[in-house]
Short mmCIF file of C-alpha atoms and ligand atoms in Angstrom, two decimals:
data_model
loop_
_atom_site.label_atom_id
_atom_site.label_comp_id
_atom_site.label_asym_id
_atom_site.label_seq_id
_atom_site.Cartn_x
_atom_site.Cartn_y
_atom_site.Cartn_z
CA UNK A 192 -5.96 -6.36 -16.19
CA UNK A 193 -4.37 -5.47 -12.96
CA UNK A 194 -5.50 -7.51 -9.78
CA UNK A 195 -7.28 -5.63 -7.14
CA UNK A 196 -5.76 -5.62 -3.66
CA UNK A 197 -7.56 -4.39 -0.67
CA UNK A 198 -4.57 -3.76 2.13
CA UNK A 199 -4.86 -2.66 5.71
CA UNK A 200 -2.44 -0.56 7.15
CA UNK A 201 -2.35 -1.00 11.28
CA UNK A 202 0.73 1.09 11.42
CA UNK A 203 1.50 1.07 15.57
CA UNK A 204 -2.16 0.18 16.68
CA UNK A 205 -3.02 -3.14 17.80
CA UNK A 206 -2.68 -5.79 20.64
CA UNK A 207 -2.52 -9.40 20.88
CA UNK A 208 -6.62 -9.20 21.58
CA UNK A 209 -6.85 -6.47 18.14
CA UNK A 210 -6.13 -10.09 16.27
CA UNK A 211 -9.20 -11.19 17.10
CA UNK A 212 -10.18 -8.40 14.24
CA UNK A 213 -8.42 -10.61 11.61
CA UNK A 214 -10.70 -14.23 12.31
CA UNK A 215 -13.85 -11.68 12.40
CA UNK A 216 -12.20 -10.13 8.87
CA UNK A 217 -11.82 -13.77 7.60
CA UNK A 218 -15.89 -14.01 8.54
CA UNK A 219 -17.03 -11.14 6.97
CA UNK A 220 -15.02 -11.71 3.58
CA UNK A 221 -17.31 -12.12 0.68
CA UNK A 222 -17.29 -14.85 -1.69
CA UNK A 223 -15.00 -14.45 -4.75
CA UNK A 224 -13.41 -11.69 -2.67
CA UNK A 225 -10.60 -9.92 -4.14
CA UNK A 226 -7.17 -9.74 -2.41
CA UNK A 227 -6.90 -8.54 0.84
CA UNK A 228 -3.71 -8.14 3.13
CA UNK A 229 -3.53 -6.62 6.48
CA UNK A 230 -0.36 -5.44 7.95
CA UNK A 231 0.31 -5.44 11.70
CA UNK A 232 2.91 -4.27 13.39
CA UNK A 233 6.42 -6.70 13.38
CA UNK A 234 5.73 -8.22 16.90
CA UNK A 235 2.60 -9.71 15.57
CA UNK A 236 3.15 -10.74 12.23
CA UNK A 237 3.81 -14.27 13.37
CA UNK A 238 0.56 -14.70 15.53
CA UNK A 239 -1.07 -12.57 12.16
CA UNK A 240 -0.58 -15.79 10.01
CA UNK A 241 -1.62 -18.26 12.42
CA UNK A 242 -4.64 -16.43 13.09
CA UNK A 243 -5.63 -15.54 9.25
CA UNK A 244 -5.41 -18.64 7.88
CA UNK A 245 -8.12 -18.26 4.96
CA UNK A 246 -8.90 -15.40 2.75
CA UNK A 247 -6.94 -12.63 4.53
CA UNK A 248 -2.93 -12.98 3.44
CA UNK A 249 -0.89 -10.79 6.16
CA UNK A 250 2.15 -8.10 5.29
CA UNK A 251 4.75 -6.34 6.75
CA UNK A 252 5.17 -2.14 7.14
CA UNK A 253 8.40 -2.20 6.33
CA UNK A 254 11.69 -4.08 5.76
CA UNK A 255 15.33 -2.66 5.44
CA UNK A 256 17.79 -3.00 2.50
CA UNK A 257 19.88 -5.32 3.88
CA UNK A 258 19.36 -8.89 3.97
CA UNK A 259 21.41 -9.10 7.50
CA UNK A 260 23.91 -7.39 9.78
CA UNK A 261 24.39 -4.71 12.12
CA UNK A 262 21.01 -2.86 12.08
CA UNK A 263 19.83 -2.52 15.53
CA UNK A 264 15.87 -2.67 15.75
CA UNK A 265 15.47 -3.50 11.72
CA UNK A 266 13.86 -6.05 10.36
CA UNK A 267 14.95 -7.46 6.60
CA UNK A 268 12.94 -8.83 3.84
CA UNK A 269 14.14 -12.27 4.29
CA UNK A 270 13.41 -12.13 7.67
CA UNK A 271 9.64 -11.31 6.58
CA UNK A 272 9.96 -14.20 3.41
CA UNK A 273 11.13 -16.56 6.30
CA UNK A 274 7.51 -16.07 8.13
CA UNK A 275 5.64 -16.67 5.82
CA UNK A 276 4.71 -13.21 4.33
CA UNK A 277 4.10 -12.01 1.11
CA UNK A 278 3.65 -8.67 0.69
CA UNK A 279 5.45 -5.33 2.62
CA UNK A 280 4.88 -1.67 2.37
CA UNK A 281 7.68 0.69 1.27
CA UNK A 282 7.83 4.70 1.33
CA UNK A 283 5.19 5.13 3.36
CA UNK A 284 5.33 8.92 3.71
CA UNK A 285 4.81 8.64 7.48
CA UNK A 286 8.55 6.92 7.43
CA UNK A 287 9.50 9.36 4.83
CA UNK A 288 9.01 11.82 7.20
CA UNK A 289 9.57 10.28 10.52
CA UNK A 290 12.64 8.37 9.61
CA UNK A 291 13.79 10.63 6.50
CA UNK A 292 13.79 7.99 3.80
CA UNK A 293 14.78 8.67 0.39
CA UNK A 294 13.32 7.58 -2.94
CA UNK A 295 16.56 5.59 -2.96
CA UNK A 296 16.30 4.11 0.40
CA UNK A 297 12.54 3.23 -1.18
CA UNK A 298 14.23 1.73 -4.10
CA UNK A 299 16.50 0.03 -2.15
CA UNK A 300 14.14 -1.48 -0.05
CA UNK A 301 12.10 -2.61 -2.67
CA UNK A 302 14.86 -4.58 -4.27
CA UNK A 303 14.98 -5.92 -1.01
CA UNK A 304 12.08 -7.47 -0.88
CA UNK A 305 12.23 -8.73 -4.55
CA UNK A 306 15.54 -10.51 -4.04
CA UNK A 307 13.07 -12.22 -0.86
CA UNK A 308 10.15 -12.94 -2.86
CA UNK A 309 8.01 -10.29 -1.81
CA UNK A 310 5.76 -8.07 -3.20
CA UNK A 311 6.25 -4.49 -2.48
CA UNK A 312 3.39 -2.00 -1.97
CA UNK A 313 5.11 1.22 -2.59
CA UNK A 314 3.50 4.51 -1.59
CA UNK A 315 4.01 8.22 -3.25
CA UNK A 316 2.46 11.30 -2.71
CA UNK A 317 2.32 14.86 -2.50
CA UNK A 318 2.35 17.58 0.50
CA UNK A 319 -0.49 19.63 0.54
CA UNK A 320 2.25 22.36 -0.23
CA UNK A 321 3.28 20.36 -3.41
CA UNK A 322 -0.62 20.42 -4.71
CA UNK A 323 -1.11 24.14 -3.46
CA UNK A 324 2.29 25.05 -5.35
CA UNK A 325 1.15 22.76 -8.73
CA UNK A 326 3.74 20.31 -8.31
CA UNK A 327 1.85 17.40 -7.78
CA UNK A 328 2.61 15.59 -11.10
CA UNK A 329 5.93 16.61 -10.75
CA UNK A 330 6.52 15.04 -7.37
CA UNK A 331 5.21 12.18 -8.44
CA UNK A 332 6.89 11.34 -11.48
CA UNK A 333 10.36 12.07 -9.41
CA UNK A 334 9.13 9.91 -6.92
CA UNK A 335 8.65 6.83 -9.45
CA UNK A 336 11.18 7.55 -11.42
CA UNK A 337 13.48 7.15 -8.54
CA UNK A 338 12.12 4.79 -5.86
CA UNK A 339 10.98 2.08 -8.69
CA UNK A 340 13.75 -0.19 -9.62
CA UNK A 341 14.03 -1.52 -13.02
CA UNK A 342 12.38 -5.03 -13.49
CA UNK A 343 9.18 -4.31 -12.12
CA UNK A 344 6.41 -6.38 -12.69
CA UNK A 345 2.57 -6.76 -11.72
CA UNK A 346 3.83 -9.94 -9.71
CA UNK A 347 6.41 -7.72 -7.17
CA UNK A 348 4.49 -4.55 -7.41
CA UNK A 349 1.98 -2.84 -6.34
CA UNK A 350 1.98 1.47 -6.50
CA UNK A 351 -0.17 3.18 -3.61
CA UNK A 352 -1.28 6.95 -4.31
CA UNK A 353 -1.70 8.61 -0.60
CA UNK A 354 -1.62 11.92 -0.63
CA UNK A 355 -0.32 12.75 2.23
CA UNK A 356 -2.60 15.49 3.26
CA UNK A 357 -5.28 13.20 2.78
CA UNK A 358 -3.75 10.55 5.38
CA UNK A 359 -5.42 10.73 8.40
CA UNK A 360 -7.09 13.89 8.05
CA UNK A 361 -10.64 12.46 6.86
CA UNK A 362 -9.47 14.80 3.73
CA UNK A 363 -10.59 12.29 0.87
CA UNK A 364 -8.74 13.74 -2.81
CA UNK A 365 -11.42 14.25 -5.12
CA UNK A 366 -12.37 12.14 -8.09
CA UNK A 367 -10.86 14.61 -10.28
CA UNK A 368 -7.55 14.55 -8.60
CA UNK A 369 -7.33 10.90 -8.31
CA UNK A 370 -8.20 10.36 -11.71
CA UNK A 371 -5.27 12.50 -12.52
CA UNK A 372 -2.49 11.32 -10.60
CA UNK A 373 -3.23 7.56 -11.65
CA UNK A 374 -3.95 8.14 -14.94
CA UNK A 375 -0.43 9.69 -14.93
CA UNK A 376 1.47 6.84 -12.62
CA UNK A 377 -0.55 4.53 -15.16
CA UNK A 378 1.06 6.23 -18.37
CA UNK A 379 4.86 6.36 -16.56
CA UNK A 380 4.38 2.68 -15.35
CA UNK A 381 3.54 1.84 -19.21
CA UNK A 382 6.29 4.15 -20.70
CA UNK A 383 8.44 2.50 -19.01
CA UNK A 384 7.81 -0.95 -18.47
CA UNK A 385 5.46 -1.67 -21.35
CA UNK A 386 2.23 -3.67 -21.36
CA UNK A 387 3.22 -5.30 -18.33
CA UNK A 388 3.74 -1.99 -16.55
CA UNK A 389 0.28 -0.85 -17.63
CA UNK A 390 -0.97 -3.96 -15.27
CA UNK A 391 0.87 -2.80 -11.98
CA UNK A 392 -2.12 -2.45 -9.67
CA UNK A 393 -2.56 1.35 -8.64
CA UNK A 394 -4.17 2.03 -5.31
CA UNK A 395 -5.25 4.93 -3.62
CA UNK A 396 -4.76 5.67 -0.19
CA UNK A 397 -6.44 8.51 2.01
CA UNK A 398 -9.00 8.66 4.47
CA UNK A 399 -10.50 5.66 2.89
CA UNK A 400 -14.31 4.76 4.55
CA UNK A 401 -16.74 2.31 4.00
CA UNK A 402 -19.23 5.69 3.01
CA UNK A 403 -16.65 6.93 0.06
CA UNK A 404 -15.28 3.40 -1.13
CA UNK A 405 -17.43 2.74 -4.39
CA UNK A 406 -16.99 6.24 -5.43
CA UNK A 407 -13.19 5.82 -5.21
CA UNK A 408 -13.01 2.46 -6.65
CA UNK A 409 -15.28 3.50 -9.69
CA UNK A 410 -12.36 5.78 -10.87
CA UNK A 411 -10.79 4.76 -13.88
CA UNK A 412 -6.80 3.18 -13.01
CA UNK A 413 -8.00 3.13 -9.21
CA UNK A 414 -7.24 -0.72 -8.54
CA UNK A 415 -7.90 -0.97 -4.72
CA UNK A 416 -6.94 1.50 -1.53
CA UNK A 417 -4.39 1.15 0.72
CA UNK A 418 -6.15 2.09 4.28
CA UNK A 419 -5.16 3.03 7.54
CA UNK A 420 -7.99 3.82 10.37
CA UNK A 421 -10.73 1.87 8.77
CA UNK A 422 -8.51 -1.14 8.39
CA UNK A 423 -8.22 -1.60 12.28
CA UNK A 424 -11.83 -3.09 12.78
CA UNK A 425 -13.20 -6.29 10.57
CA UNK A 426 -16.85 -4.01 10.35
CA UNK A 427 -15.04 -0.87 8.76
CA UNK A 428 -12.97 -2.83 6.66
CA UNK A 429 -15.09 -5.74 5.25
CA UNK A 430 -17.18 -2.93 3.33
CA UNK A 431 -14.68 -1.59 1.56
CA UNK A 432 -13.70 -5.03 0.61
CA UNK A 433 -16.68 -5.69 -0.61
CA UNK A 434 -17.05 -2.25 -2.36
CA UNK A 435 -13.94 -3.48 -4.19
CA UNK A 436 -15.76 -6.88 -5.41
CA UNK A 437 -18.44 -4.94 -7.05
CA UNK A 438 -16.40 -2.57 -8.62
C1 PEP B 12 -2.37 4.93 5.41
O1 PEP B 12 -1.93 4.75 6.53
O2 PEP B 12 -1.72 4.54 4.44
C2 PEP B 12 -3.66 5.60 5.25
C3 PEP B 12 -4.11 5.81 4.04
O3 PEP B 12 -4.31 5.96 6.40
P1 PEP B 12 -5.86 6.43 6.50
O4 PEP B 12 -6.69 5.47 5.71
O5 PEP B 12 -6.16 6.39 7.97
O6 PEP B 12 -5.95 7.81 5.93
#
């Protein structure tokens, strides 16, 4: 069975006093809880893990190929493994778009943070020109088949679905469509990597809210969500957690 994951996305939101979010997080977790990882931006990741020292585990946004060098204003994997975190998000289509990353820049990075001991939570998705031209299954299979390395394993990673017109927009996919794009990342994931590929958690990203959470989460191959807005306060976020528990 694939483990669930709950994981916050801050992207460039927060403040030394937003941390305070993370102890009232730590609070508000249920028992038995599933995973849950928040990711702040890089200049608080250290003051992250001092202050969530319990049930939340903290993650970075992103991390480069490299291990070291010349790369002005990157961070590396190792750098991130040499915190203390565990977990970083790769391809997120906002740095798709805003810094033009390819799937093999994605792959790259995620090999990255392998060779550092980290899990990587590695988004795909579809325009909403892809799903209004029927490519959506398409773009999605490319995207996998080039951005995950070979070697992957429930233990290094995890596959977020984010449509990207759903990002933001308080557009939530339907059930329909999310049962159909995970069934299929699902069936590649097991094609490929065999039973152990069919236990790569899949979550779905989008507009995520306490108010649609259970309905999301009751889809079949939907092992968590990957959230943005709601993730910024403990009293959005501890819902969906727990709408994850009882799932
Ligand atoms: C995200 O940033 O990955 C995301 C899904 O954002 P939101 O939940 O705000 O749509």
């Amino acid at each position: 069975m694939p483990r669930k994951l709950a994981a916050g996305n801050w992207k460039m939101n927060g403040s030394t006093a937003a941390l305070a979010e993370l102890t009232a997080l730590e609070q508000a977790m249920p028992t038995d809880a599933p995973d849950v990882v928040i990711c702040p931006p890089f200049p608080y990741l250290t003051l992250a893990t001092g202050t969530a020292t319990k049930s939340v585990a903290i993650g970075a946004q992103d991390c480069h190929p490299a291990a070291s060098g010349a790369h002005t204003g990157d961070v590396s994997a190792d750098m991130l493994a040499d915190l203390g975190i565990g977990h970083v998000i790769v391809g997120h289509s906002e740095r798709r778009t805003d810094h033009d990353e390819s799937d093999a820049t994605i792959a790259a990075k995620t090999k990255a943070a392998w060779s550092a001991g980290l899990v990587a939570i590695l988004c795909i998705g579809e325009s909403a020109a892809e799903r209004d031209a029927g490519q959506t299954l398409d773009v999605i299979t490319r995207q996998l088949a080039n951005s995950v390395p070979d070697g992957a394993t429930p233990d290094t990673l995890v596959i977020a679905y984010e449509p990207i017109w759903a990002i933001g927009t308080g557009a939530v996919a339907t059930i329909d469509q999310i049962a159909e794009v995970h069934a299929a990342i699902r069936a590649q994931m097991a094609q490929r990597f065999g039973d152990t590929g069919a236990d790569i958690a899949l979550l779905y990203g989008g507009s995520v809210k306490a108010g649609n959470a259970a309905d999301i989460f009751a889809v079949k191959d939907v092992d968590g969500a990957l959230v943005g807005g709601a993730s910024l306060k403990a009293s959005d976020f501890a819902p969906i957690v727990d709408a994850l528990k009882h799932s």
